[in-house]
Amino acid sequence: MTFVLVNNIEAESSDDEIKQFLAKYGFPPCDGIERVPGDGSAPAAVLIFERADPELLRRLQPRVHDLFWKNRRIVVQVVKDRPE
């Protein structure tokens, strides 16, 4: 299982919008999305990929990391362990 942390998203972004955004840049469909609680200054979501090749996700990550989306510069990380 591999996780993709998408940080600094607009709080009102729906799960479908996040999925569509990543699909536009070649990401495979994810198996689930969990929102990360925080103070609200940089909302985040963790996308769960149960079967996707972790190396593929790592190769796709630079396509979206540090990109402006919905007037925010997003931060994207591919991790093996569930982010806290």
Short mmCIF file of N, CA, C and O in Angstrom, two decimals:
data_model
loop_
_atom_site.label_atom_id
_atom_site.label_comp_id
_atom_site.label_asym_id
_atom_site.label_seq_id
_atom_site.Cartn_x
_atom_site.Cartn_y
_atom_site.Cartn_z
N MET A 1 0.85 -1.16 0.00
CA MET A 1 0.00 0.00 0.00
C MET A 1 0.90 1.24 0.00
O MET A 1 1.90 1.28 0.70
N THR A 2 0.52 2.22 -0.80
CA THR A 2 1.27 3.47 -0.90
C THR A 2 0.32 4.63 -0.70
O THR A 2 -0.84 4.56 -1.08
N PHE A 3 0.84 5.70 -0.12
CA PHE A 3 0.04 6.88 0.17
C PHE A 3 0.62 8.09 -0.54
O PHE A 3 1.84 8.23 -0.62
N VAL A 4 -0.25 8.95 -1.02
CA VAL A 4 0.16 10.22 -1.61
C VAL A 4 -0.46 11.33 -0.77
O VAL A 4 -1.69 11.43 -0.67
N LEU A 5 0.40 12.12 -0.15
CA LEU A 5 -0.05 13.24 0.67
C LEU A 5 -0.09 14.48 -0.20
O LEU A 5 0.91 14.86 -0.80
N VAL A 6 -1.25 15.10 -0.28
CA VAL A 6 -1.43 16.35 -1.03
C VAL A 6 -1.74 17.43 0.00
O VAL A 6 -2.79 17.42 0.62
N ASN A 7 -0.79 18.32 0.17
CA ASN A 7 -0.89 19.34 1.22
C ASN A 7 -1.11 20.72 0.63
O ASN A 7 -0.71 20.99 -0.50
N ASN A 8 -1.77 21.57 1.37
CA ASN A 8 -2.07 22.96 1.02
C ASN A 8 -3.14 23.06 -0.06
O ASN A 8 -3.11 23.96 -0.90
N ILE A 9 -4.09 22.15 -0.03
CA ILE A 9 -5.21 22.22 -0.97
C ILE A 9 -6.25 23.19 -0.45
O ILE A 9 -6.28 23.50 0.75
N GLU A 10 -7.08 23.67 -1.34
CA GLU A 10 -8.19 24.51 -0.92
C GLU A 10 -9.16 23.63 -0.12
O GLU A 10 -9.52 22.54 -0.54
N ALA A 11 -9.58 24.12 1.03
CA ALA A 11 -10.42 23.32 1.94
C ALA A 11 -11.71 22.84 1.28
O ALA A 11 -12.20 21.76 1.59
N GLU A 12 -12.25 23.62 0.37
CA GLU A 12 -13.52 23.27 -0.27
C GLU A 12 -13.36 22.29 -1.43
O GLU A 12 -14.35 21.89 -2.05
N SER A 13 -12.14 21.90 -1.76
CA SER A 13 -11.93 20.94 -2.85
C SER A 13 -12.56 19.61 -2.50
O SER A 13 -12.29 19.05 -1.43
N SER A 14 -13.36 19.09 -3.40
CA SER A 14 -14.02 17.80 -3.15
C SER A 14 -13.05 16.67 -3.48
O SER A 14 -12.05 16.85 -4.18
N ASP A 15 -13.38 15.48 -2.99
CA ASP A 15 -12.59 14.30 -3.30
C ASP A 15 -12.54 14.08 -4.81
O ASP A 15 -11.48 13.75 -5.35
N ASP A 16 -13.66 14.26 -5.48
CA ASP A 16 -13.69 14.08 -6.93
C ASP A 16 -12.79 15.07 -7.64
O ASP A 16 -12.13 14.72 -8.62
N GLU A 17 -12.76 16.32 -7.18
CA GLU A 17 -11.87 17.31 -7.79
C GLU A 17 -10.41 16.92 -7.62
O GLU A 17 -9.61 17.08 -8.56
N ILE A 18 -10.05 16.42 -6.46
CA ILE A 18 -8.68 15.98 -6.22
C ILE A 18 -8.33 14.82 -7.14
O ILE A 18 -7.27 14.80 -7.77
N LYS A 19 -9.23 13.85 -7.24
CA LYS A 19 -9.01 12.69 -8.13
C LYS A 19 -8.85 13.13 -9.57
O LYS A 19 -7.96 12.65 -10.29
N GLN A 20 -9.71 14.03 -10.04
CA GLN A 20 -9.66 14.51 -11.42
C GLN A 20 -8.37 15.29 -11.68
O GLN A 20 -7.76 15.15 -12.74
N PHE A 21 -7.96 16.10 -10.73
CA PHE A 21 -6.73 16.86 -10.86
C PHE A 21 -5.54 15.92 -11.06
O PHE A 21 -4.73 16.10 -11.97
N LEU A 22 -5.42 14.92 -10.19
CA LEU A 22 -4.30 13.99 -10.30
C LEU A 22 -4.38 13.14 -11.56
O LEU A 22 -3.35 12.85 -12.19
N ALA A 23 -5.58 12.74 -11.95
CA ALA A 23 -5.74 11.95 -13.18
C ALA A 23 -5.28 12.75 -14.40
O ALA A 23 -4.70 12.18 -15.33
N LYS A 24 -5.49 14.04 -14.38
CA LYS A 24 -5.07 14.92 -15.48
C LYS A 24 -3.55 14.83 -15.69
O LYS A 24 -3.06 14.99 -16.80
N TYR A 25 -2.81 14.55 -14.62
CA TYR A 25 -1.36 14.45 -14.70
C TYR A 25 -0.86 13.01 -14.71
O TYR A 25 0.31 12.76 -14.46
N GLY A 26 -1.76 12.06 -14.98
CA GLY A 26 -1.36 10.68 -15.21
C GLY A 26 -1.47 9.74 -14.03
O GLY A 26 -1.14 8.55 -14.16
N PHE A 27 -1.93 10.21 -12.88
CA PHE A 27 -2.04 9.32 -11.72
C PHE A 27 -3.16 8.31 -11.94
O PHE A 27 -4.21 8.64 -12.49
N PRO A 28 -2.95 7.07 -11.49
CA PRO A 28 -4.02 6.07 -11.58
C PRO A 28 -5.10 6.39 -10.55
O PRO A 28 -4.87 7.18 -9.61
N PRO A 29 -6.28 5.79 -10.69
CA PRO A 29 -7.34 6.01 -9.70
C PRO A 29 -6.89 5.54 -8.31
O PRO A 29 -6.24 4.50 -8.18
N CYS A 30 -7.24 6.29 -7.30
CA CYS A 30 -6.89 5.89 -5.94
C CYS A 30 -8.02 5.05 -5.35
O CYS A 30 -9.13 5.03 -5.87
N ASP A 31 -7.70 4.35 -4.28
CA ASP A 31 -8.68 3.47 -3.63
C ASP A 31 -9.41 4.15 -2.48
O ASP A 31 -10.37 3.59 -1.94
N GLY A 32 -8.97 5.33 -2.11
CA GLY A 32 -9.63 6.07 -1.04
C GLY A 32 -8.93 7.37 -0.76
O GLY A 32 -7.77 7.57 -1.13
N ILE A 33 -9.65 8.28 -0.11
CA ILE A 33 -9.09 9.58 0.28
C ILE A 33 -9.50 9.84 1.73
O ILE A 33 -10.64 9.65 2.10
N GLU A 34 -8.52 10.25 2.52
CA GLU A 34 -8.77 10.66 3.89
C GLU A 34 -8.29 12.08 4.06
O GLU A 34 -7.20 12.43 3.61
N ARG A 35 -9.08 12.91 4.70
CA ARG A 35 -8.68 14.29 4.98
C ARG A 35 -7.82 14.30 6.24
O ARG A 35 -8.06 13.52 7.18
N VAL A 36 -6.82 15.16 6.25
CA VAL A 36 -5.90 15.27 7.38
C VAL A 36 -6.34 16.43 8.25
O VAL A 36 -6.40 17.57 7.78
N PRO A 37 -6.66 16.16 9.51
CA PRO A 37 -7.06 17.26 10.40
C PRO A 37 -5.86 18.16 10.68
O PRO A 37 -4.72 17.71 10.70
N GLY A 38 -6.12 19.40 10.86
CA GLY A 38 -5.06 20.36 11.15
C GLY A 38 -5.67 21.66 11.62
O GLY A 38 -6.84 21.72 11.98
N ASP A 39 -4.88 22.71 11.57
CA ASP A 39 -5.38 24.00 12.02
C ASP A 39 -6.11 24.78 10.94
O ASP A 39 -6.59 25.88 11.18
N GLY A 40 -6.19 24.23 9.74
CA GLY A 40 -6.93 24.86 8.66
C GLY A 40 -6.10 25.76 7.76
O GLY A 40 -6.57 26.22 6.73
N SER A 41 -4.84 26.01 8.11
CA SER A 41 -4.02 26.90 7.30
C SER A 41 -3.51 26.24 6.03
O SER A 41 -3.28 26.91 5.03
N ALA A 42 -3.33 24.93 6.04
CA ALA A 42 -2.85 24.20 4.87
C ALA A 42 -3.57 22.85 4.82
O ALA A 42 -2.97 21.81 5.10
N PRO A 43 -4.85 22.84 4.46
CA PRO A 43 -5.59 21.58 4.42
C PRO A 43 -4.88 20.52 3.56
O PRO A 43 -4.23 20.85 2.58
N ALA A 44 -5.04 19.28 3.95
CA ALA A 44 -4.37 18.19 3.26
C ALA A 44 -5.29 17.00 3.10
O ALA A 44 -6.30 16.87 3.79
N ALA A 45 -4.91 16.13 2.17
CA ALA A 45 -5.62 14.88 1.95
C ALA A 45 -4.58 13.79 1.70
O ALA A 45 -3.53 14.04 1.10
N VAL A 46 -4.89 12.60 2.16
CA VAL A 46 -4.06 11.43 1.90
C VAL A 46 -4.82 10.54 0.94
O VAL A 46 -5.95 10.11 1.23
N LEU A 47 -4.21 10.26 -0.20
CA LEU A 47 -4.80 9.35 -1.17
C LEU A 47 -4.20 7.97 -0.96
O LEU A 47 -2.97 7.84 -0.83
N ILE A 48 -5.03 6.97 -0.92
CA ILE A 48 -4.61 5.60 -0.63
C ILE A 48 -4.61 4.81 -1.94
O ILE A 48 -5.61 4.76 -2.65
N PHE A 49 -3.45 4.21 -2.24
CA PHE A 49 -3.29 3.38 -3.43
C PHE A 49 -2.92 1.98 -2.96
O PHE A 49 -1.81 1.76 -2.48
N GLU A 50 -3.87 1.06 -3.05
CA GLU A 50 -3.63 -0.29 -2.55
C GLU A 50 -2.82 -1.14 -3.53
O GLU A 50 -2.03 -1.97 -3.11
N ARG A 51 -3.01 -0.92 -4.82
CA ARG A 51 -2.38 -1.79 -5.80
C ARG A 51 -1.43 -1.06 -6.76
O ARG A 51 -0.73 -1.70 -7.52
N ALA A 52 -1.40 0.24 -6.74
CA ALA A 52 -0.56 0.99 -7.67
C ALA A 52 0.92 0.78 -7.36
O ALA A 52 1.31 0.64 -6.20
N ASP A 53 1.73 0.76 -8.40
CA ASP A 53 3.17 0.60 -8.25
C ASP A 53 3.75 1.85 -7.58
O ASP A 53 3.62 2.95 -8.12
N PRO A 54 4.39 1.70 -6.43
CA PRO A 54 4.96 2.86 -5.74
C PRO A 54 5.96 3.64 -6.60
O PRO A 54 6.02 4.86 -6.54
N GLU A 55 6.72 2.93 -7.40
CA GLU A 55 7.71 3.60 -8.26
C GLU A 55 7.02 4.47 -9.31
O GLU A 55 7.48 5.56 -9.62
N LEU A 56 5.90 4.01 -9.84
CA LEU A 56 5.13 4.82 -10.78
C LEU A 56 4.66 6.10 -10.11
O LEU A 56 4.78 7.19 -10.67
N LEU A 57 4.13 5.98 -8.90
CA LEU A 57 3.66 7.16 -8.18
C LEU A 57 4.80 8.14 -7.91
O LEU A 57 4.63 9.35 -8.03
N ARG A 58 5.99 7.62 -7.61
CA ARG A 58 7.15 8.48 -7.38
C ARG A 58 7.57 9.20 -8.67
O ARG A 58 8.00 10.35 -8.63
N ARG A 59 7.45 8.53 -9.79
CA ARG A 59 7.79 9.18 -11.07
C ARG A 59 6.77 10.24 -11.45
O ARG A 59 7.10 11.22 -12.11
N LEU A 60 5.52 10.07 -11.05
CA LEU A 60 4.47 11.04 -11.36
C LEU A 60 4.48 12.24 -10.41
O LEU A 60 4.02 13.33 -10.78
N GLN A 61 4.99 12.06 -9.22
CA GLN A 61 4.96 13.10 -8.19
C GLN A 61 5.52 14.44 -8.65
O GLN A 61 4.92 15.49 -8.39
N PRO A 62 6.66 14.51 -9.37
CA PRO A 62 7.18 15.81 -9.79
C PRO A 62 6.25 16.59 -10.73
O PRO A 62 6.37 17.80 -10.86
N ARG A 63 5.32 15.90 -11.37
CA ARG A 63 4.38 16.58 -12.27
C ARG A 63 3.43 17.52 -11.52
O ARG A 63 2.95 18.48 -12.09
N VAL A 64 3.16 17.21 -10.26
CA VAL A 64 2.19 18.00 -9.50
C VAL A 64 2.76 18.70 -8.28
O VAL A 64 2.15 19.64 -7.76
N HIS A 65 3.92 18.25 -7.80
CA HIS A 65 4.52 18.88 -6.63
C HIS A 65 4.89 20.32 -6.94
O HIS A 65 5.45 20.62 -7.99
N ASP A 66 4.54 21.22 -6.03
CA ASP A 66 4.88 22.64 -6.15
C ASP A 66 4.14 23.33 -7.30
O ASP A 66 4.57 24.34 -7.81
N LEU A 67 3.01 22.77 -7.68
CA LEU A 67 2.19 23.31 -8.75
C LEU A 67 1.10 24.19 -8.15
O LEU A 67 0.62 23.91 -7.05
N PHE A 68 0.71 25.24 -8.86
CA PHE A 68 -0.43 26.05 -8.42
C PHE A 68 -1.71 25.37 -8.85
O PHE A 68 -1.87 25.02 -10.02
N TRP A 69 -2.61 25.17 -7.90
CA TRP A 69 -3.93 24.61 -8.19
C TRP A 69 -4.92 25.32 -7.29
O TRP A 69 -4.75 25.37 -6.06
N LYS A 70 -5.91 25.92 -7.90
CA LYS A 70 -6.93 26.66 -7.16
C LYS A 70 -6.30 27.74 -6.27
O LYS A 70 -6.62 27.85 -5.09
N ASN A 71 -5.38 28.49 -6.85
CA ASN A 71 -4.72 29.61 -6.18
C ASN A 71 -3.87 29.22 -4.97
O ASN A 71 -3.65 30.03 -4.08
N ARG A 72 -3.42 27.98 -4.93
CA ARG A 72 -2.54 27.53 -3.85
C ARG A 72 -1.41 26.71 -4.44
O ARG A 72 -1.60 25.95 -5.39
N ARG A 73 -0.24 26.84 -3.87
CA ARG A 73 0.89 26.01 -4.28
C ARG A 73 0.82 24.72 -3.46
O ARG A 73 1.00 24.75 -2.24
N ILE A 74 0.55 23.62 -4.14
CA ILE A 74 0.39 22.36 -3.41
C ILE A 74 1.72 21.64 -3.24
O ILE A 74 2.65 21.81 -4.03
N VAL A 75 1.78 20.85 -2.21
CA VAL A 75 2.94 20.03 -1.89
C VAL A 75 2.49 18.58 -1.95
O VAL A 75 1.51 18.21 -1.31
N VAL A 76 3.19 17.77 -2.74
CA VAL A 76 2.80 16.38 -2.93
C VAL A 76 3.97 15.48 -2.56
O VAL A 76 5.09 15.68 -3.03
N GLN A 77 3.68 14.48 -1.72
CA GLN A 77 4.69 13.51 -1.28
C GLN A 77 4.14 12.10 -1.43
O GLN A 77 2.96 11.86 -1.12
N VAL A 78 4.99 11.20 -1.88
CA VAL A 78 4.64 9.78 -1.96
C VAL A 78 5.34 9.10 -0.79
O VAL A 78 6.56 9.23 -0.63
N VAL A 79 4.56 8.40 0.03
CA VAL A 79 5.11 7.75 1.22
C VAL A 79 4.60 6.32 1.34
O VAL A 79 3.51 6.00 0.86
N LYS A 80 5.39 5.48 1.98
CA LYS A 80 4.99 4.09 2.20
C LYS A 80 4.14 3.93 3.44
O LYS A 80 3.24 3.10 3.49
N ASP A 81 4.45 4.70 4.47
CA ASP A 81 3.71 4.61 5.74
C ASP A 81 2.66 5.70 5.78
O ASP A 81 2.86 6.80 5.27
N ARG A 82 1.54 5.38 6.40
CA ARG A 82 0.44 6.35 6.51
C ARG A 82 0.91 7.60 7.23
O ARG A 82 1.41 7.53 8.35
N PRO A 83 0.75 8.77 6.60
CA PRO A 83 1.13 10.03 7.27
C PRO A 83 0.27 10.27 8.50
O PRO A 83 -0.91 9.97 8.51
N GLU A 84 0.85 10.83 9.50
CA GLU A 84 0.14 11.15 10.75
C GLU A 84 -0.50 12.51 10.66
O GLU A 84 -0.03 13.43 10.14
#
